[in-house]
CSV table of C-alpha atoms and ligand atoms in Angstrom, one decimal:
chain,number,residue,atom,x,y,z
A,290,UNK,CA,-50.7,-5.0,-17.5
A,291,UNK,CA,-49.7,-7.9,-15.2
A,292,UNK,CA,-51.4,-8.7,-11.7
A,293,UNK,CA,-48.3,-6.1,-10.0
A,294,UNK,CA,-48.8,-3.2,-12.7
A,295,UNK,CA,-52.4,-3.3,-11.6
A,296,UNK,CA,-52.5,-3.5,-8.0
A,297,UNK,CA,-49.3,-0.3,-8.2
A,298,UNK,CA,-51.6,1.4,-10.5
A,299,UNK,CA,-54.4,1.2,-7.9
A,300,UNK,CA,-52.3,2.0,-4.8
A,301,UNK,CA,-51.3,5.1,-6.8
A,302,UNK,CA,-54.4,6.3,-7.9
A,303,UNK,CA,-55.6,6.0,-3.8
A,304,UNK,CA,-52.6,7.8,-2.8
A,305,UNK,CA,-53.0,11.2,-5.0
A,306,UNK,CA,-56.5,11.2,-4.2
A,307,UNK,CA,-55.8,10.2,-0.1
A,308,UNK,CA,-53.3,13.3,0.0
A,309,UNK,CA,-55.6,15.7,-1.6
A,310,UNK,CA,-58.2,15.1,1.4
A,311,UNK,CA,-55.3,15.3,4.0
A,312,UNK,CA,-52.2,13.6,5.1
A,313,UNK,CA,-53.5,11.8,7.9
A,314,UNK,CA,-56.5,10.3,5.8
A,315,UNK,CA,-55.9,6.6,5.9
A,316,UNK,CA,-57.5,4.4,2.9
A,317,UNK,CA,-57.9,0.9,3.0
A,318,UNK,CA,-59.0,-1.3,-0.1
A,319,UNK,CA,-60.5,-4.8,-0.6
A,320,UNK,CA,-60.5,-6.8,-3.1
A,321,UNK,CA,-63.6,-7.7,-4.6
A,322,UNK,CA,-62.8,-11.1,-6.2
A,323,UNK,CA,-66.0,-12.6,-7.1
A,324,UNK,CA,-64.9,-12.2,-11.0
A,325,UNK,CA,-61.9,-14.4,-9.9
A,326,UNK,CA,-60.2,-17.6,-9.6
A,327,UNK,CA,-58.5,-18.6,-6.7
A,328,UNK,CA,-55.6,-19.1,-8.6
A,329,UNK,CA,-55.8,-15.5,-9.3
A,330,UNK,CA,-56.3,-14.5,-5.6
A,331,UNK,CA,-53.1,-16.0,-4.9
A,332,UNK,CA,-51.7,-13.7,-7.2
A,333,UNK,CA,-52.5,-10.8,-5.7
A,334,UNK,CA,-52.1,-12.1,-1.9
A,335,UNK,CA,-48.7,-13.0,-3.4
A,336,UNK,CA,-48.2,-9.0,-4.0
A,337,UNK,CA,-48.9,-8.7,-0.6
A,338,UNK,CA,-52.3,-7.6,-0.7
A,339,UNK,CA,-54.0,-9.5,2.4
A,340,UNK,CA,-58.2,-8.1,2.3
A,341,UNK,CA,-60.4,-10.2,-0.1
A,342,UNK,CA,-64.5,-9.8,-0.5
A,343,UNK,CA,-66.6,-11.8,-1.5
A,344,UNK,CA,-70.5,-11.3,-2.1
A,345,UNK,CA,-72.6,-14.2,-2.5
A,346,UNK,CA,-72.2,-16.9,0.4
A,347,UNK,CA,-71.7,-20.0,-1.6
A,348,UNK,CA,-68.5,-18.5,-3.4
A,349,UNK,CA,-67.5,-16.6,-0.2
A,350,UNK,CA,-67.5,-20.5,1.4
A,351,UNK,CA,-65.9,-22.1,-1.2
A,352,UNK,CA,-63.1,-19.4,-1.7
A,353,UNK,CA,-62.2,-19.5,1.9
A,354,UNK,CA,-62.0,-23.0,2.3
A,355,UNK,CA,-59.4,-23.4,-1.0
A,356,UNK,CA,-57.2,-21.0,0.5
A,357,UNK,CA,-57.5,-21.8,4.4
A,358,UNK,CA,-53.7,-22.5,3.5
A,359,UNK,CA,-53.3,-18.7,3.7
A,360,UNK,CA,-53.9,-16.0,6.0
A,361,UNK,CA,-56.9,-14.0,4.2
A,362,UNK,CA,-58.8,-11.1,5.5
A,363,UNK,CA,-62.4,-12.5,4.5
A,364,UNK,CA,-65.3,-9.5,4.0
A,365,UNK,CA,-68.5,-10.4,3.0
A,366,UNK,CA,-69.8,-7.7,1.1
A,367,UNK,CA,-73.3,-9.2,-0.5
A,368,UNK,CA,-77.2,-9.3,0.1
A,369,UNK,CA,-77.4,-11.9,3.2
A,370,UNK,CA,-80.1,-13.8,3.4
A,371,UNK,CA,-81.4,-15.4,6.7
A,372,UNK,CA,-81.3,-18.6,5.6
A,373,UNK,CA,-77.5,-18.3,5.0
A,374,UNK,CA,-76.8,-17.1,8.6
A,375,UNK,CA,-75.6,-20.2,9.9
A,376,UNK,CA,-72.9,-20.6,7.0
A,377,UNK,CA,-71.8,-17.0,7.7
A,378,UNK,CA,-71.4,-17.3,11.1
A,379,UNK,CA,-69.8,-20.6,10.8
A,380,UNK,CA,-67.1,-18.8,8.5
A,381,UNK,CA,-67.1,-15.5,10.5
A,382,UNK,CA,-65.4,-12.6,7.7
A,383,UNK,CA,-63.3,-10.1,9.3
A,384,UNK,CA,-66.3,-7.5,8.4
A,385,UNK,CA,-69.6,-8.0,7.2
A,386,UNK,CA,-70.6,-4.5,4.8
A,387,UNK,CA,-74.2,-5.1,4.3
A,388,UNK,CA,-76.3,-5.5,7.4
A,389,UNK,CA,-79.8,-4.0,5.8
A,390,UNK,CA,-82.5,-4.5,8.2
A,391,UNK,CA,-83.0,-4.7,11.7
A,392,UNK,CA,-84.5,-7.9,11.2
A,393,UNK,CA,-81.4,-9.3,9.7
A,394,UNK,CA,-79.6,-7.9,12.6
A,395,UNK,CA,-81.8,-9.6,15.1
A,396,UNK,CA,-81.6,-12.9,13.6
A,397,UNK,CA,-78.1,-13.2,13.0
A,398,UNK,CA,-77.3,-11.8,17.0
A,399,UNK,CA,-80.0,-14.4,18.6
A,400,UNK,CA,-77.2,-17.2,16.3
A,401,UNK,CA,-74.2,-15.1,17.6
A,402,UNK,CA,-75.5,-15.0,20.9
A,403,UNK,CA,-76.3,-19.1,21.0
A,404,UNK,CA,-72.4,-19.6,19.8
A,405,UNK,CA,-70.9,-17.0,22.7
A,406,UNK,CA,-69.0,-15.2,19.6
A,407,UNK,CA,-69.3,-11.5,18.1
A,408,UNK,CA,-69.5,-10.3,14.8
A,409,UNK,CA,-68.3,-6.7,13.2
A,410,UNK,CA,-70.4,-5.3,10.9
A,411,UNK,CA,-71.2,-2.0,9.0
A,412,UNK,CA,-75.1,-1.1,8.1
A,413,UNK,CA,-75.7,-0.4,4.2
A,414,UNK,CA,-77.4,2.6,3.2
A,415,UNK,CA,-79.3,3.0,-0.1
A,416,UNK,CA,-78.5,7.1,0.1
A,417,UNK,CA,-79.2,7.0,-3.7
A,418,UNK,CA,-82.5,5.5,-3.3
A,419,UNK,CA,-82.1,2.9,-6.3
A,420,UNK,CA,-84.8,0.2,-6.0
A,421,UNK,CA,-82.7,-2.1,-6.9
A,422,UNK,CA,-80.2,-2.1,-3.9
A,423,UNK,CA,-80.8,-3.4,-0.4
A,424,UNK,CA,-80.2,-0.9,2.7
A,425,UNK,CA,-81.6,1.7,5.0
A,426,UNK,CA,-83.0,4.6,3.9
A,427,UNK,CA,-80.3,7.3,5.0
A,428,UNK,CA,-83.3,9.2,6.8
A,429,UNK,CA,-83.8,6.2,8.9
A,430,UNK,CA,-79.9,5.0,8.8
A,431,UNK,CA,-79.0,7.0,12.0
A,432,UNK,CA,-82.2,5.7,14.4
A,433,UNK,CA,-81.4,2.0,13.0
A,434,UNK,CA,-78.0,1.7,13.9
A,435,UNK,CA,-78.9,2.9,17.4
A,436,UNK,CA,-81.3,0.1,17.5
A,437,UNK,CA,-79.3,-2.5,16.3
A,438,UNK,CA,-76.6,-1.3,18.7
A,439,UNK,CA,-78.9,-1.8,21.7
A,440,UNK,CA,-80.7,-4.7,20.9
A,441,UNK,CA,-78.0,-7.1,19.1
A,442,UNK,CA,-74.8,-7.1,21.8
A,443,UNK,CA,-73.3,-9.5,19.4
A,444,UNK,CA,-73.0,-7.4,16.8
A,445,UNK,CA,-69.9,-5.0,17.0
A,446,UNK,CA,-71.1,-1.7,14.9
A,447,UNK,CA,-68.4,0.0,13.1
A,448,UNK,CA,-69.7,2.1,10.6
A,449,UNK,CA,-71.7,2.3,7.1
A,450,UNK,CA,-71.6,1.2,3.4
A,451,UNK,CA,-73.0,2.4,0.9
A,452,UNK,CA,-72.9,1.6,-3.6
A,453,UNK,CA,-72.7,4.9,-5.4
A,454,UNK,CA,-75.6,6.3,-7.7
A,455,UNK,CA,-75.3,3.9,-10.8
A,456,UNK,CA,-75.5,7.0,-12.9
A,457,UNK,CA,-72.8,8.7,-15.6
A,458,UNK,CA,-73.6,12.4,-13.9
A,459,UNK,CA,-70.7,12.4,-11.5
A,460,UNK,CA,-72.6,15.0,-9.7
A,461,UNK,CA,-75.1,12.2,-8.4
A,462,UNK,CA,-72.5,10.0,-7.3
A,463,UNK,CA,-70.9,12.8,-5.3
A,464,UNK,CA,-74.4,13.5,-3.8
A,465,UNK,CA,-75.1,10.0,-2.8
A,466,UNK,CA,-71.5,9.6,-1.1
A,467,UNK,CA,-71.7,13.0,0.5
A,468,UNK,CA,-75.3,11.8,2.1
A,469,UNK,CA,-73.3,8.6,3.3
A,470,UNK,CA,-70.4,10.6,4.4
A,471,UNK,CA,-72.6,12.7,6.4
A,472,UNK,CA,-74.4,10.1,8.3
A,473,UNK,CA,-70.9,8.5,8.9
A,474,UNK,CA,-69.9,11.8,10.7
A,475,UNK,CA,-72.7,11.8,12.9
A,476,UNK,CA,-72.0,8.4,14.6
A,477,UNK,CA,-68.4,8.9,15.6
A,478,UNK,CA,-69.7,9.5,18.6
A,479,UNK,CA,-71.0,6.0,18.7
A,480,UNK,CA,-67.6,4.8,17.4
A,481,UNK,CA,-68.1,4.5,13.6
A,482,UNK,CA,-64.9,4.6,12.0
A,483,UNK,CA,-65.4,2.9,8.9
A,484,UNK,CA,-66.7,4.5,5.8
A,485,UNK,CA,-66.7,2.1,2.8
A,486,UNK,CA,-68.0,3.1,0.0
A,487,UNK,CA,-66.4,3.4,-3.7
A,488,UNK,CA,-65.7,0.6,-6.4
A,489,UNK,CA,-63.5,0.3,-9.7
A,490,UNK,CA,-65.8,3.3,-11.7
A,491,UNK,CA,-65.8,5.8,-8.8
A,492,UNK,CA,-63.3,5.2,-5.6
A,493,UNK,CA,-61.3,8.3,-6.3
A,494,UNK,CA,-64.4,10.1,-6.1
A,495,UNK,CA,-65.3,8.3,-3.3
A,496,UNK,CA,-62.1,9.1,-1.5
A,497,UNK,CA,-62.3,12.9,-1.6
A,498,UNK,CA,-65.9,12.5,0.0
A,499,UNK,CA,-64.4,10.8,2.8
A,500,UNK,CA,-64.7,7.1,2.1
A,501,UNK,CA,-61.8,5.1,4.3
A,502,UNK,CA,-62.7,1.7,3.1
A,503,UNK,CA,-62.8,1.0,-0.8
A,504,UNK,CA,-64.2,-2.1,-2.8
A,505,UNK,CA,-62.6,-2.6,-6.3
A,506,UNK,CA,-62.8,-5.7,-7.9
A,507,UNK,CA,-63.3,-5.4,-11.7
A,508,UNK,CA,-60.4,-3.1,-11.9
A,509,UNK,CA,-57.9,-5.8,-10.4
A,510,UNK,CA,-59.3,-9.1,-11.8
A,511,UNK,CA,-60.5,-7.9,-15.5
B,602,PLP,C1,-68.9,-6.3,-7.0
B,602,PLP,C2,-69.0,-5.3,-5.9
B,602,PLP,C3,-68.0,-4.4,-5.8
B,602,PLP,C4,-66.8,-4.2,-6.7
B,602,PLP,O1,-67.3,-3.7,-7.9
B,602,PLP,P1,-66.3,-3.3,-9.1
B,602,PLP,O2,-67.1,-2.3,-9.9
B,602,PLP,O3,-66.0,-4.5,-9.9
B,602,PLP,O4,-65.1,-2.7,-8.6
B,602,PLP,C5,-68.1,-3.5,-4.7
B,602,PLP,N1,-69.1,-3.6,-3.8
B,602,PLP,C6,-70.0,-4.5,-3.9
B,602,PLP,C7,-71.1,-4.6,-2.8
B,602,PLP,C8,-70.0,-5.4,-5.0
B,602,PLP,O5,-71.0,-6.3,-5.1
Protein backbone atom coordinates (compact mmCIF):
# COMPACT_ATOMS: atom_id res chain seq x y z
CA UNK A 1 0.00 0.00 0.00
CA UNK A 2 1.49 3.45 -0.82
CA UNK A 3 1.65 6.52 1.62
CA UNK A 4 -2.23 7.68 -0.12
CA UNK A 5 -3.77 4.01 0.22
CA UNK A 6 -2.84 4.34 3.80
CA UNK A 7 -3.83 7.62 4.98
CA UNK A 8 -7.58 6.84 2.72
CA UNK A 9 -7.68 3.62 4.52
CA UNK A 10 -7.38 5.47 7.90
CA UNK A 11 -9.73 8.37 6.99
CA UNK A 12 -12.25 5.59 6.20
CA UNK A 13 -11.96 3.48 9.05
CA UNK A 14 -12.51 7.03 11.27
CA UNK A 15 -15.44 7.82 9.24
CA UNK A 16 -17.62 4.52 9.78
CA UNK A 17 -16.76 4.44 13.24
CA UNK A 18 -17.36 8.66 13.65
CA UNK A 19 -20.96 8.12 12.02
CA UNK A 20 -21.92 5.26 14.23
CA UNK A 21 -21.47 7.62 17.40
CA UNK A 22 -23.37 10.55 15.59
CA UNK A 23 -23.23 12.72 12.72
CA UNK A 24 -22.09 15.67 14.34
CA UNK A 25 -19.09 13.79 16.11
CA UNK A 26 -15.99 15.48 14.67
CA UNK A 27 -12.60 13.32 14.76
CA UNK A 28 -9.39 14.69 14.33
CA UNK A 29 -6.08 12.54 13.89
CA UNK A 30 -2.32 13.15 14.35
CA UNK A 31 0.24 11.68 13.12
CA UNK A 32 2.55 10.00 15.33
CA UNK A 33 5.76 10.12 13.32
CA UNK A 34 8.47 9.21 15.66
CA UNK A 35 9.00 5.75 13.50
CA UNK A 36 9.64 8.24 10.53
CA UNK A 37 11.80 10.08 8.36
CA UNK A 38 11.25 13.49 7.42
CA UNK A 39 11.31 12.52 4.12
CA UNK A 40 8.44 10.45 4.88
CA UNK A 41 6.54 13.24 6.67
CA UNK A 42 6.62 15.20 3.58
CA UNK A 43 4.83 12.52 2.11
CA UNK A 44 2.01 12.56 4.02
CA UNK A 45 1.82 16.52 4.55
CA UNK A 46 2.00 16.20 0.65
CA UNK A 47 -1.58 14.22 0.96
CA UNK A 48 -2.64 16.95 2.74
CA UNK A 49 -2.51 15.81 6.07
CA UNK A 50 -1.22 18.99 8.18
CA UNK A 51 -1.07 17.52 12.32
CA UNK A 52 2.32 15.76 13.14
CA UNK A 53 3.43 14.41 16.92
CA UNK A 54 6.20 13.79 18.13
CA UNK A 55 7.21 12.28 21.63
CA UNK A 56 10.67 12.64 22.77
CA UNK A 57 11.95 16.41 22.63
CA UNK A 58 15.17 15.89 20.87
CA UNK A 59 13.35 14.39 17.68
CA UNK A 60 10.38 16.70 18.24
CA UNK A 61 13.33 19.61 17.81
CA UNK A 62 15.01 18.28 15.16
CA UNK A 63 11.94 17.29 12.99
CA UNK A 64 10.56 20.70 13.32
CA UNK A 65 13.48 22.56 12.42
CA UNK A 66 14.08 20.26 8.89
CA UNK A 67 10.67 21.14 7.92
CA UNK A 68 10.28 24.84 9.21
CA UNK A 69 9.92 25.11 5.26
CA UNK A 70 6.35 23.85 5.81
CA UNK A 71 3.46 24.80 7.68
CA UNK A 72 3.19 21.77 10.37
CA UNK A 73 0.85 21.38 13.16
CA UNK A 74 3.62 20.36 15.93
CA UNK A 75 1.97 18.15 19.11
CA UNK A 76 4.21 16.95 21.54
CA UNK A 77 2.81 13.94 22.82
CA UNK A 78 5.76 12.35 25.14
CA UNK A 79 6.91 12.13 28.96
CA UNK A 80 8.39 15.90 29.48
CA UNK A 81 10.87 16.33 31.57
CA UNK A 82 11.67 19.60 33.45
CA UNK A 83 14.87 19.86 32.21
CA UNK A 84 13.52 19.96 28.66
CA UNK A 85 11.09 22.95 29.39
CA UNK A 86 13.07 25.49 28.00
CA UNK A 87 13.39 23.65 24.47
CA UNK A 88 9.71 23.06 24.53
CA UNK A 89 8.72 26.36 25.14
CA UNK A 90 11.26 27.69 22.83
CA UNK A 91 9.47 25.49 20.01
CA UNK A 92 5.90 25.95 21.35
CA UNK A 93 3.61 22.62 19.62
CA UNK A 94 0.23 23.55 18.79
CA UNK A 95 -0.85 21.13 21.85
CA UNK A 96 1.08 19.59 24.37
CA UNK A 97 -1.03 15.85 25.38
CA UNK A 98 0.92 14.92 28.45
CA UNK A 99 1.02 17.41 31.22
CA UNK A 100 1.31 14.70 34.31
CA UNK A 101 1.88 16.44 37.43
CA UNK A 102 1.14 19.63 38.95
CA UNK A 103 4.62 20.06 39.41
CA UNK A 104 5.30 19.97 35.74
CA UNK A 105 2.57 22.34 35.28
CA UNK A 106 4.03 24.81 37.72
CA UNK A 107 7.43 24.77 36.34
CA UNK A 108 6.69 25.09 32.83
CA UNK A 109 3.88 28.25 33.62
CA UNK A 110 6.64 30.22 36.06
CA UNK A 111 8.92 29.80 32.15
CA UNK A 112 5.69 30.75 30.19
CA UNK A 113 4.96 33.40 32.40
CA UNK A 114 8.87 34.91 32.25
CA UNK A 115 8.44 34.82 28.16
CA UNK A 116 4.67 36.75 28.29
CA UNK A 117 3.38 33.65 26.04
CA UNK A 118 0.66 30.74 26.63
CA UNK A 119 0.70 27.30 26.08
CA UNK A 120 -2.41 24.72 25.36
CA UNK A 121 -2.25 21.66 26.94
CA UNK A 122 -4.32 18.48 27.85
CA UNK A 123 -3.55 16.61 31.38
CA UNK A 124 -2.80 12.68 30.91
CA UNK A 125 -4.59 10.23 32.77
CA UNK A 126 -3.29 6.77 33.67
CA UNK A 127 -7.30 5.51 33.95
CA UNK A 128 -5.75 1.97 33.32
CA UNK A 129 -3.43 2.29 36.22
CA UNK A 130 -0.30 0.68 34.30
CA UNK A 131 2.85 1.39 36.28
CA UNK A 132 4.50 1.95 33.49
CA UNK A 133 2.72 5.19 32.11
CA UNK A 134 3.02 8.68 33.46
CA UNK A 135 -0.40 10.57 34.41
CA UNK A 136 -2.98 11.41 37.02
CA UNK A 137 -4.78 8.97 38.68
CA UNK A 138 -8.40 9.45 37.17
CA UNK A 139 -9.66 9.71 40.95
CA UNK A 140 -7.47 12.62 41.32
CA UNK A 141 -7.60 13.84 37.38
CA UNK A 142 -10.71 16.14 38.02
CA UNK A 143 -9.31 18.09 41.38
CA UNK A 144 -5.82 18.48 39.41
CA UNK A 145 -6.95 20.10 36.46
CA UNK A 146 -8.78 22.64 38.64
CA UNK A 147 -5.55 23.32 40.20
CA UNK A 148 -3.50 23.63 37.45
CA UNK A 149 -6.17 25.85 35.91
CA UNK A 150 -5.94 28.28 38.87
CA UNK A 151 -2.49 28.32 39.64
CA UNK A 152 -0.67 28.25 36.05
CA UNK A 153 -2.60 31.31 33.90
CA UNK A 154 -0.15 30.36 31.23
CA UNK A 155 -1.38 27.27 30.68
CA UNK A 156 -4.50 27.12 28.40
CA UNK A 157 -6.45 23.75 29.59
CA UNK A 158 -8.28 22.00 26.96
CA UNK A 159 -9.00 18.69 27.84
CA UNK A 160 -7.42 15.02 28.70
CA UNK A 161 -5.24 12.20 27.20
CA UNK A 162 -5.10 9.18 27.96
CA UNK A 163 -3.00 5.46 26.33
CA UNK A 164 -5.44 2.61 26.33
CA UNK A 165 -5.00 -0.60 28.65
CA UNK A 166 -2.00 -2.42 26.82
CA UNK A 167 -4.10 -5.55 27.11
CA UNK A 168 -5.61 -8.04 24.22
CA UNK A 169 -9.17 -8.13 26.27
CA UNK A 170 -10.88 -5.44 24.33
CA UNK A 171 -13.15 -5.17 27.32
CA UNK A 172 -10.27 -3.39 29.33
CA UNK A 173 -9.50 -1.12 26.79
CA UNK A 174 -13.10 0.01 26.54
CA UNK A 175 -13.09 0.34 30.39
CA UNK A 176 -10.09 2.47 30.57
CA UNK A 177 -11.35 4.83 27.65
CA UNK A 178 -14.85 4.92 29.13
CA UNK A 179 -13.14 6.07 32.62
CA UNK A 180 -11.25 8.83 30.46
CA UNK A 181 -14.38 9.56 28.60
CA UNK A 182 -16.13 10.20 31.76
CA UNK A 183 -13.83 12.48 33.38
CA UNK A 184 -13.75 14.33 29.97
CA UNK A 185 -17.51 14.90 30.32
CA UNK A 186 -17.32 16.33 33.55
CA UNK A 187 -15.10 19.33 32.64
CA UNK A 188 -16.97 20.73 29.77
CA UNK A 189 -18.08 22.93 32.06
CA UNK A 190 -14.57 24.19 32.44
CA UNK A 191 -14.15 24.14 28.61
CA UNK A 192 -12.55 20.70 27.89
CA UNK A 193 -13.21 19.92 24.42
CA UNK A 194 -10.54 17.71 23.61
CA UNK A 195 -10.55 14.06 24.16
CA UNK A 196 -7.48 12.25 22.73
CA UNK A 197 -7.11 9.08 23.23
CA UNK A 198 -6.77 5.97 20.77
CA UNK A 199 -3.63 4.78 18.65
CA UNK A 200 -3.00 2.37 15.44
CA UNK A 201 -4.34 -1.07 17.74
CA UNK A 202 -7.44 0.52 19.18
CA UNK A 203 -8.72 4.19 17.70
CA UNK A 204 -11.93 2.74 16.35
CA UNK A 205 -12.60 1.57 19.68
CA UNK A 206 -11.63 4.64 20.94
CA UNK A 207 -13.88 6.64 18.71
CA UNK A 208 -17.21 4.94 19.79
CA UNK A 209 -16.18 5.83 23.54
CA UNK A 210 -15.99 9.33 22.57
CA UNK A 211 -12.41 10.08 21.80
CA UNK A 212 -12.24 13.38 19.32
CA UNK A 213 -8.56 13.53 18.99
CA UNK A 214 -6.64 10.24 17.69
CA UNK A 215 -2.84 9.40 17.69
CA UNK A 216 -1.76 6.73 14.98
CA UNK A 217 1.57 6.46 14.04
CA UNK A 218 2.65 2.83 13.31
CA UNK A 219 -0.33 2.36 11.12
CA UNK A 220 0.80 5.21 8.65
CA UNK A 221 4.59 5.00 8.83
CA UNK A 222 5.11 0.96 9.09
C1 LIG B 1 3.78 6.22 19.81
C2 LIG B 1 2.61 6.86 20.40
C3 LIG B 1 1.37 6.82 19.75
C4 LIG B 1 1.15 6.11 18.43
O1 LIG B 1 1.20 4.73 18.59
P1 LIG B 1 0.89 3.70 17.41
O2 LIG B 1 0.52 2.46 18.12
O3 LIG B 1 2.15 3.55 16.64
O4 LIG B 1 -0.21 4.24 16.60
C5 LIG B 1 0.31 7.48 20.36
N1 LIG B 1 0.44 8.11 21.55
C6 LIG B 1 1.61 8.17 22.20
C7 LIG B 1 1.69 8.89 23.50
C8 LIG B 1 2.74 7.54 21.66
O5 LIG B 1 3.90 7.59 22.32
Amino acid sequence: MNMREKINRIVQKIENARITVSEHHIVKFIAVSKYSTTSDIRDVFNIGHRAFGENKVQDYIKKRDELDDIPIEWHFIGNLQKNKINKIIENKPFLLHSLDSLELAEALNSRLEANGIFLNALIQVNSSKEDSKSGFMSEETNEMYMAIKEKCPNIKLKGLMSIGALSDDEKKIKESFEITKRLFDDLKCENATICSMGMSRDYELAIKCGSNLLRIGSEIFS
